[in-house]
Coordinates of C-alpha atoms in Angstrom, one line a residue:
Chain C
M211 CA -10.3 25.8 23.0
T212 CA -12.2 22.6 23.9
Y213 CA -12.6 19.9 21.4
A214 CA -16.4 20.6 21.2
E215 CA -15.7 24.1 20.2
F216 CA -13.2 22.9 17.6
L217 CA -15.8 20.6 16.1
N218 CA -18.4 23.3 16.2
E219 CA -16.2 25.6 14.2
H220 CA -14.5 23.2 11.8
G221 CA -16.7 20.1 11.8
A222 CA -18.5 21.3 8.7
R223 CA -15.3 21.4 6.7
L224 CA -14.3 17.9 7.9
I225 CA -17.7 16.6 6.7
D226 CA -17.3 18.3 3.4
G227 CA -13.9 16.8 3.0
S228 CA -15.2 13.3 4.0
I229 CA -17.9 13.5 1.3
I230 CA -15.2 14.2 -1.3
T231 CA -13.1 11.4 0.1
V232 CA -16.1 9.0 -0.2
Q233 CA -16.7 10.1 -3.8
Q234 CA -13.1 9.7 -4.7
T235 CA -13.1 6.2 -3.1
I236 CA -16.2 5.0 -4.9
L237 CA -15.2 6.3 -8.3
A238 CA -11.6 5.0 -7.9
A239 CA -13.0 1.6 -6.7
L240 CA -15.2 1.3 -9.7
L241 CA -12.4 2.1 -12.1
A242 CA -10.0 -0.3 -10.2
I243 CA -12.5 -3.1 -10.5
A244 CA -13.0 -2.6 -14.2
I245 CA -9.2 -2.4 -14.8
A246 CA -8.5 -5.4 -12.6
L247 CA -11.1 -7.6 -14.4
V248 CA -9.8 -6.6 -17.9
M249 CA -6.1 -6.8 -17.0
G250 CA -6.5 -9.9 -14.9
L251 CA -8.2 -11.8 -17.8
M252 CA -5.7 -10.4 -20.3
R253 CA -2.9 -11.8 -18.1
L254 CA -4.5 -15.3 -18.7
S255 CA -4.9 -14.9 -22.4
S256 CA -3.2 -17.4 -24.7
N257 CA -2.2 -14.6 -27.0
Y258 CA 1.3 -13.4 -26.3
V259 CA 0.7 -9.7 -27.2
V260 CA -2.4 -9.4 -25.1
R261 CA -0.8 -11.2 -22.2
S262 CA 2.4 -9.1 -22.2
S263 CA 0.7 -5.8 -22.6
A264 CA -1.2 -6.5 -19.4
T265 CA 2.0 -7.5 -17.8
V266 CA 3.6 -4.2 -18.8
Y267 CA 0.7 -2.2 -17.4
I268 CA 0.7 -4.1 -14.1
E269 CA 4.5 -3.9 -13.7
I270 CA 4.6 -0.2 -14.5
F271 CA 1.8 0.7 -12.1
R272 CA 3.0 -1.6 -9.3
G273 CA 6.7 -0.7 -9.8
T274 CA 6.3 3.1 -9.4
S275 CA 4.7 5.2 -6.6
L276 CA 1.2 6.3 -6.7
L277 CA 2.3 9.8 -6.1
V278 CA 4.6 9.7 -9.1
Q279 CA 1.7 8.4 -11.2
L280 CA -0.7 11.1 -9.8
Y281 CA 1.7 13.9 -10.6
W282 CA 2.4 12.4 -14.0
I283 CA -1.3 12.2 -14.9
F284 CA -2.0 15.7 -13.5
F285 CA 1.1 17.7 -14.6
V286 CA 2.5 15.8 -17.6
L287 CA -0.5 14.5 -19.5
P288 CA -1.7 18.1 -20.3
L289 CA 1.6 18.3 -22.4
F290 CA 0.2 15.6 -24.6
G291 CA -3.1 17.4 -25.0
I292 CA -5.0 15.5 -22.3
T293 CA -6.0 17.9 -19.6
L294 CA -7.9 16.5 -16.7
E295 CA -9.8 18.2 -14.0
K296 CA -8.0 17.7 -10.6
F297 CA -10.9 15.7 -9.2
T298 CA -10.9 13.4 -12.3
A299 CA -7.1 13.1 -12.3
G300 CA -7.3 12.1 -8.7
F301 CA -9.6 9.2 -8.9
I302 CA -8.2 8.0 -12.2
A303 CA -4.7 7.8 -10.8
V304 CA -5.8 6.0 -7.7
G305 CA -8.1 3.7 -9.7
M306 CA -5.4 2.8 -12.2
N307 CA -2.9 2.1 -9.5
L308 CA -5.1 -0.1 -7.4
G309 CA -6.4 -1.7 -10.6
A310 CA -3.0 -3.1 -11.3
Y311 CA -2.9 -4.7 -7.8
G312 CA -6.4 -5.9 -8.3
A313 CA -5.5 -7.5 -11.6
E314 CA -3.1 -9.9 -9.8
V315 CA -5.8 -10.7 -7.3
V316 CA -8.2 -11.5 -10.2
R317 CA -5.6 -13.6 -12.0
G318 CA -4.7 -15.5 -8.8
A319 CA -8.4 -16.3 -8.0
I320 CA -9.2 -17.5 -11.5
Q321 CA -6.1 -19.7 -11.5
S322 CA -7.0 -21.3 -8.2
V323 CA -10.4 -22.5 -9.4
P324 CA -9.8 -26.3 -9.8
K325 CA -8.8 -27.6 -13.2
G326 CA -11.6 -30.1 -13.2
Q327 CA -14.1 -27.3 -13.4
Y328 CA -12.7 -26.1 -16.7
E329 CA -12.7 -29.7 -18.0
A330 CA -16.2 -30.4 -16.9
A331 CA -17.4 -27.2 -18.6
L332 CA -15.6 -28.1 -21.7
A333 CA -17.1 -31.6 -21.6
L334 CA -20.5 -30.0 -21.4
N335 CA -19.7 -28.2 -24.6
M336 CA -19.9 -24.7 -23.1
S337 CA -18.5 -21.8 -25.1
P338 CA -15.4 -20.2 -23.6
F339 CA -17.4 -17.1 -22.7
S340 CA -20.2 -18.9 -20.9
R341 CA -17.6 -21.2 -19.3
M342 CA -16.0 -18.2 -17.7
R343 CA -19.2 -16.4 -16.9
R344 CA -21.2 -19.3 -15.4
I345 CA -18.6 -21.7 -14.0
I346 CA -15.2 -20.2 -13.5
F347 CA -15.8 -16.6 -12.5
P348 CA -18.5 -17.1 -9.8
Q349 CA -16.2 -19.5 -8.0
A350 CA -13.2 -17.1 -8.4
L351 CA -15.3 -14.3 -7.1
I352 CA -15.7 -15.9 -3.7
L353 CA -12.0 -16.5 -3.5
M354 CA -11.1 -12.9 -4.5
L355 CA -13.4 -11.1 -2.1
P356 CA -11.2 -11.2 1.0
P357 CA -8.2 -9.7 -0.8
W358 CA -10.4 -7.1 -2.4
G359 CA -11.5 -6.0 1.1
N360 CA -7.8 -5.2 1.9
L361 CA -7.4 -3.5 -1.5
F362 CA -10.4 -1.2 -0.8
I363 CA -8.8 -0.1 2.5
E364 CA -5.6 0.5 0.6
L365 CA -7.6 2.5 -1.9
L366 CA -9.4 4.6 0.7
K367 CA -6.0 5.4 2.2
A368 CA -4.5 6.1 -1.2
T369 CA -7.2 8.8 -1.9
A370 CA -5.5 10.9 0.8
L371 CA -2.8 11.6 -1.8
V372 CA -5.2 13.5 -4.1
S373 CA -5.1 16.4 -1.6
L374 CA -1.6 17.0 -3.0
I375 CA -3.1 18.1 -6.3
S376 CA -5.6 20.2 -4.2
V377 CA -8.6 18.1 -4.4
T378 CA -10.5 19.3 -1.4
D379 CA -10.8 15.9 0.3
L380 CA -10.6 15.1 4.0
M381 CA -6.8 15.2 4.1
F382 CA -6.9 18.6 2.3
Q383 CA -9.4 20.1 4.8
A384 CA -7.4 18.8 7.8
K385 CA -4.3 20.5 6.3
Q386 CA -6.2 23.7 5.8
I387 CA -7.6 23.7 9.3
N388 CA -4.1 23.0 10.7
G389 CA -2.7 25.9 8.6
T390 CA -5.2 28.5 9.9
T391 CA -5.5 27.4 13.5
Y392 CA -2.3 25.5 14.3
L393 CA -4.4 23.0 16.2
S394 CA -2.5 20.0 14.7
I395 CA -3.7 17.3 17.1
E396 CA -7.4 18.2 16.7
A397 CA -7.2 18.7 12.9
F398 CA -5.1 15.7 11.9
G399 CA -6.3 13.6 14.8
S400 CA -9.9 14.0 13.8
A401 CA -9.1 13.2 10.2
L402 CA -7.2 10.0 11.3
V403 CA -10.3 8.9 13.3
I404 CA -12.6 9.6 10.4
Y405 CA -10.4 7.5 8.1
Y406 CA -10.3 4.8 10.7
I407 CA -14.1 4.7 11.0
M408 CA -14.5 4.5 7.2
S409 CA -12.1 1.6 6.8
R410 CA -12.8 -0.4 10.0
L411 CA -16.5 0.3 10.5
V412 CA -17.7 0.7 6.9
I413 CA -15.4 -1.2 4.4
T414 CA -14.5 -4.2 6.6
P415 CA -18.0 -5.0 7.8
G416 CA -19.4 -4.3 4.3
M417 CA -17.0 -6.8 2.7
R418 CA -17.8 -9.4 5.4
W419 CA -21.5 -8.9 4.6
L420 CA -20.8 -9.3 0.9
E421 CA -18.8 -12.4 1.4
R422 CA -21.5 -14.0 3.5
A423 CA -24.3 -12.9 1.1
L424 CA -22.4 -14.3 -1.9
S425 CA -21.5 -17.6 -0.4
R426 CA -25.2 -18.1 0.7
H427 CA -26.3 -17.2 -2.8
M428 CA -23.8 -19.6 -4.3
S429 CA -24.6 -22.6 -2.1
R430 CA -28.3 -22.2 -3.0
A431 CA -27.8 -22.1 -6.7
Chain T
M247 CA 3.4 17.5 -29.0
F248 CA 6.0 15.2 -27.7
D249 CA 8.8 17.6 -26.9
W250 CA 11.2 15.5 -24.8
K251 CA 14.4 17.4 -24.4
W252 CA 17.4 15.2 -24.0
D253 CA 19.9 17.9 -23.0
F254 CA 17.6 19.0 -20.2
T255 CA 17.2 15.4 -19.1
I256 CA 21.0 15.0 -18.9
E257 CA 21.3 18.3 -17.1
I258 CA 18.9 17.2 -14.3
L259 CA 20.2 13.7 -14.1
P260 CA 23.0 14.3 -11.5
R261 CA 20.5 15.9 -9.1
L262 CA 18.0 13.2 -9.5
I263 CA 20.7 10.5 -8.9
L264 CA 21.8 12.3 -5.8
A265 CA 18.2 12.4 -4.6
T266 CA 17.9 8.7 -5.3
F267 CA 20.5 8.1 -2.6
N268 CA 18.3 10.0 -0.2
T269 CA 15.3 8.0 -1.2
L270 CA 17.2 4.8 -0.7
M271 CA 18.5 6.0 2.6
A272 CA 15.0 6.9 3.7
A273 CA 13.7 3.5 2.6
G274 CA 16.6 1.7 4.3
V275 CA 16.3 3.5 7.7
G276 CA 12.5 3.3 7.6
Y277 CA 12.7 -0.4 7.0
G278 CA 15.2 -0.9 9.7
I279 CA 13.0 0.8 12.2
A280 CA 10.0 -1.1 10.9
L281 CA 11.8 -4.5 11.2
I282 CA 12.6 -3.9 14.9
V283 CA 9.5 -2.1 16.0
G284 CA 7.4 -4.6 14.1
L285 CA 9.0 -7.5 16.0
I286 CA 8.2 -5.6 19.3
F287 CA 4.6 -5.2 18.1
A288 CA 4.3 -8.8 17.2
L289 CA 5.8 -10.1 20.4
A290 CA 3.7 -7.7 22.5
Q291 CA 0.6 -9.4 21.1
R292 CA 1.8 -12.7 22.4
T293 CA 2.4 -11.6 26.1
P294 CA 0.0 -13.1 28.7
I295 CA -1.0 -9.6 29.8
R296 CA -4.4 -8.9 28.3
I297 CA -4.2 -5.1 28.4
I298 CA -0.9 -5.0 26.5
N299 CA -2.2 -7.5 23.9
W300 CA -5.3 -5.5 23.3
S301 CA -3.8 -2.1 23.2
V302 CA -1.0 -3.1 20.8
R303 CA -3.5 -4.9 18.6
E304 CA -5.8 -1.8 18.4
A305 CA -2.8 0.5 17.7
V306 CA -1.7 -1.8 14.9
E307 CA -5.2 -1.8 13.4
F308 CA -5.4 1.9 13.7
I309 CA -2.1 2.6 12.0
R310 CA -2.9 0.1 9.3
S311 CA -6.2 1.6 8.4
T312 CA -5.3 5.3 8.2
P313 CA -3.3 7.0 5.4
L314 CA 0.5 7.2 5.7
V315 CA 0.6 10.7 4.3
L316 CA -1.8 11.9 7.1
Q317 CA 0.4 10.1 9.7
I318 CA 3.5 11.9 8.3
F319 CA 1.7 15.3 8.7
F320 CA 0.5 14.3 12.2
V321 CA 3.9 13.4 13.5
F322 CA 5.5 16.4 11.9
Y323 CA 3.0 19.0 13.1
V324 CA 2.0 17.6 16.5
G325 CA 5.5 17.8 17.9
P326 CA 5.8 21.6 17.9
Q327 CA 2.5 21.8 19.9
F328 CA 4.4 20.1 22.7
D329 CA 7.6 22.2 22.1
L330 CA 9.2 19.2 20.4
R331 CA 10.6 20.2 17.1
L332 CA 11.3 17.3 14.8
S333 CA 13.3 17.7 11.6
P334 CA 11.5 16.5 8.5
W335 CA 13.8 13.5 8.4
T336 CA 13.2 12.5 12.0
A337 CA 9.4 13.0 11.7
G338 CA 9.3 11.2 8.4
M339 CA 11.4 8.2 9.6
I340 CA 9.2 7.9 12.7
A341 CA 6.0 8.0 10.7
I342 CA 7.0 5.6 7.9
G343 CA 8.8 3.3 10.3
L344 CA 5.8 3.0 12.6
H345 CA 3.4 2.5 9.6
Y346 CA 5.4 -0.3 8.2
A347 CA 6.2 -1.7 11.6
S348 CA 2.5 -2.4 12.0
Y349 CA 2.4 -4.1 8.6
L350 CA 5.4 -6.2 9.4
S351 CA 4.1 -7.2 12.8
E352 CA 1.2 -8.9 11.0
V353 CA 3.7 -10.7 8.8
Y354 CA 5.7 -11.8 11.8
R355 CA 2.5 -12.9 13.5
A356 CA 1.4 -15.0 10.6
G357 CA 4.8 -16.5 10.4
L358 CA 4.9 -17.4 14.1
E359 CA 1.4 -18.8 13.9
S360 CA 2.3 -21.0 11.0
V361 CA 4.6 -23.0 13.2
P362 CA 2.6 -26.0 14.5
Q363 CA 1.7 -26.0 18.2
G364 CA 3.5 -29.4 18.6
Q365 CA 6.8 -27.7 17.9
W366 CA 6.3 -25.5 21.0
E367 CA 5.2 -28.5 23.1
A368 CA 8.2 -30.5 21.9
C369 CA 10.5 -27.7 22.9
R370 CA 9.0 -27.6 26.3
A371 CA 9.2 -31.4 26.6
L372 CA 12.9 -31.2 25.8
N373 CA 13.3 -28.5 28.4
L374 CA 14.8 -26.0 25.9
S375 CA 15.2 -22.4 27.1
T376 CA 12.9 -19.7 25.6
R377 CA 15.9 -18.3 23.8
R378 CA 16.8 -21.7 22.2
T379 CA 13.2 -22.4 21.5
Y380 CA 12.9 -19.2 19.5
F381 CA 16.3 -19.1 17.8
R382 CA 16.8 -22.8 17.0
I383 CA 13.3 -24.1 16.5
I384 CA 10.6 -21.5 15.9
I385 CA 12.3 -18.7 13.9
P386 CA 13.9 -21.0 11.4
Q387 CA 10.5 -22.4 10.6
A388 CA 8.6 -19.1 10.9
L389 CA 11.0 -17.3 8.6
P390 CA 10.4 -18.9 5.2
P391 CA 6.6 -18.2 5.2
A392 CA 7.2 -14.6 6.5
L393 CA 9.9 -13.7 3.9
P394 CA 7.6 -13.0 0.9
G395 CA 5.6 -10.5 3.0
M396 CA 8.7 -8.9 4.4
G397 CA 10.1 -8.5 0.8
N398 CA 6.9 -7.0 -0.4
Y399 CA 7.0 -4.4 2.3
L400 CA 10.6 -3.6 1.5
V401 CA 9.6 -2.7 -2.0
G402 CA 6.4 -1.0 -0.6
I403 CA 8.3 1.3 1.8
F404 CA 10.6 2.3 -1.1
K405 CA 7.6 3.2 -3.2
D406 CA 6.0 5.2 -0.3
T407 CA 9.0 7.4 0.3
P408 CA 7.8 10.0 -2.2
M409 CA 5.2 10.9 0.5
L410 CA 8.0 12.2 2.6
S411 CA 8.3 15.1 0.1
V412 CA 5.2 16.7 1.6
I413 CA 7.1 17.7 4.7
G414 CA 10.2 18.6 2.8
V415 CA 12.5 15.6 2.9
A416 CA 14.8 16.1 0.0
E417 CA 14.1 12.8 -1.7
L418 CA 13.4 12.0 -5.4
M419 CA 9.9 13.5 -5.6
H420 CA 10.9 16.6 -3.7
T421 CA 13.8 17.1 -6.1
A422 CA 11.6 16.5 -9.1
N423 CA 9.1 19.1 -7.9
A424 CA 11.9 21.6 -7.3
L425 CA 13.3 20.9 -10.8
G426 CA 9.9 21.3 -12.3
S427 CA 9.1 24.6 -10.7
E428 CA 12.6 26.0 -11.5
S429 CA 12.3 25.2 -15.2
Y430 CA 8.6 25.0 -15.8
R431 CA 9.3 21.6 -17.4
F432 CA 7.5 18.7 -15.7
L433 CA 7.7 16.1 -18.4
E434 CA 11.3 15.1 -17.9
P435 CA 11.7 15.2 -14.1
Y436 CA 8.5 13.3 -13.4
T437 CA 9.1 10.7 -16.2
M438 CA 12.7 10.2 -15.0
V439 CA 11.5 9.7 -11.4
G440 CA 9.1 7.0 -12.7
I441 CA 11.8 5.3 -14.6
I442 CA 14.2 5.4 -11.7
F443 CA 11.6 3.8 -9.5
L444 CA 10.9 1.1 -12.0
A445 CA 14.7 0.5 -12.4
I446 CA 15.1 -0.1 -8.7
S447 CA 11.8 -1.8 -7.7
L448 CA 11.6 -4.4 -10.5
P449 CA 15.1 -5.8 -10.0
T450 CA 14.7 -5.7 -6.2
A451 CA 11.5 -7.6 -6.4
F452 CA 13.2 -10.2 -8.6
G453 CA 16.2 -10.4 -6.3
L454 CA 14.0 -10.9 -3.3
R455 CA 12.2 -13.8 -4.9
T456 CA 15.5 -15.5 -5.7
F457 CA 16.6 -14.8 -2.1
E458 CA 13.4 -16.4 -0.7
T459 CA 13.9 -19.7 -2.6
W460 CA 17.6 -19.7 -1.5
V461 CA 16.6 -19.2 2.2
S462 CA 13.9 -21.8 2.2
K463 CA 16.3 -24.3 0.5
T464 CA 19.1 -23.6 2.9
L465 CA 16.9 -23.9 6.0
G466 CA 15.2 -26.9 4.5
M467 CA 18.5 -28.7 4.0
S468 CA 19.7 -27.9 7.5
K469 CA 16.5 -29.5 8.8
S470 CA 17.0 -32.7 6.8
K471 CA 20.6 -33.1 8.0
K472 CA 19.5 -33.4 11.6

């Protein structure tokens, strides 16, 4: 069986799987960004309770495996009365996990904005909220974009694990094709190449573009 | 609603602890492979032969941007197509070792590049051999900036070992799955796995940070003595 025949027969399934993977990645990324912003800012709070609850969240999600968290959310949460659809459980687990890593990125970026910027905003009598929104955060955003690029690649790779709770993503389809045809190189190899294309030819250039666009916008303002 | 059973927890604990040793072994062996192969990857990118540089660079990029779990399946299932039967352990160690080798090669590379060019030139001016240049001058300076990354990936490989359960390596996650399907109770096994992971990875991360400061202090002192 040539590779062209293989693609002809199973290409549609690989595409279906890729679409699910893209959906999982986008939803998980949105969740991760939201969690990272909230937890990152909470880590910088002056209130002890707020600060330490963010630390506990971050340490729990960074200290255990994503697979453990995924299984916990999918198999154990129903015992507490929270039953999630496998698709939902998948992107929530991935988003919550990467959100914990992102929170540290957000915290680090905000802390590396020079102290003088805080003082100047304070001297101009800005409220804490507008100080963060108009002065500190835009500068932190530029600093945090490159690490976020790496995180998004990690996130895309992490979505492969949702196949283990039978979300029909790219990984799942590759496994199914392998199971029915035993063409392991073609099945898993094609999936590897598709993941590679998504991260190297979509996410990386996309983030570069975003970095350039943002720094252009910032230097004009 | 919250029906945690302590007697069941105690009953499964011995099997989980036994599996923890397998997990630690998988992480240790995988990291050992990654340390050595990563160094080969890093040095291969410094050779003057363009084709080697380029192909190793691309291979590292490829491994880094594709999912580990897919690589584990790939290594495990592609072998038999060539009449090469790998046991789950062997396939798992190859996959996880290569994956982290490509991460570590980037850490080594950054460490080596952080040593100023002048240090290399000074070594050449003093007519030091390549061996002495690396072991006495370059590596002592490249190590402290590389250590945090190396430590992170040690914890990282430990946290990625549950993926080996997909091809049947009897580590923690695999055991928890088995316990869960034997008893139809998932709460205790999965929660205990999470707690065991936290109990190992948090102290390890703390220990590594202490070790980093110790190393950079020790190496720093030896430099000022000269």
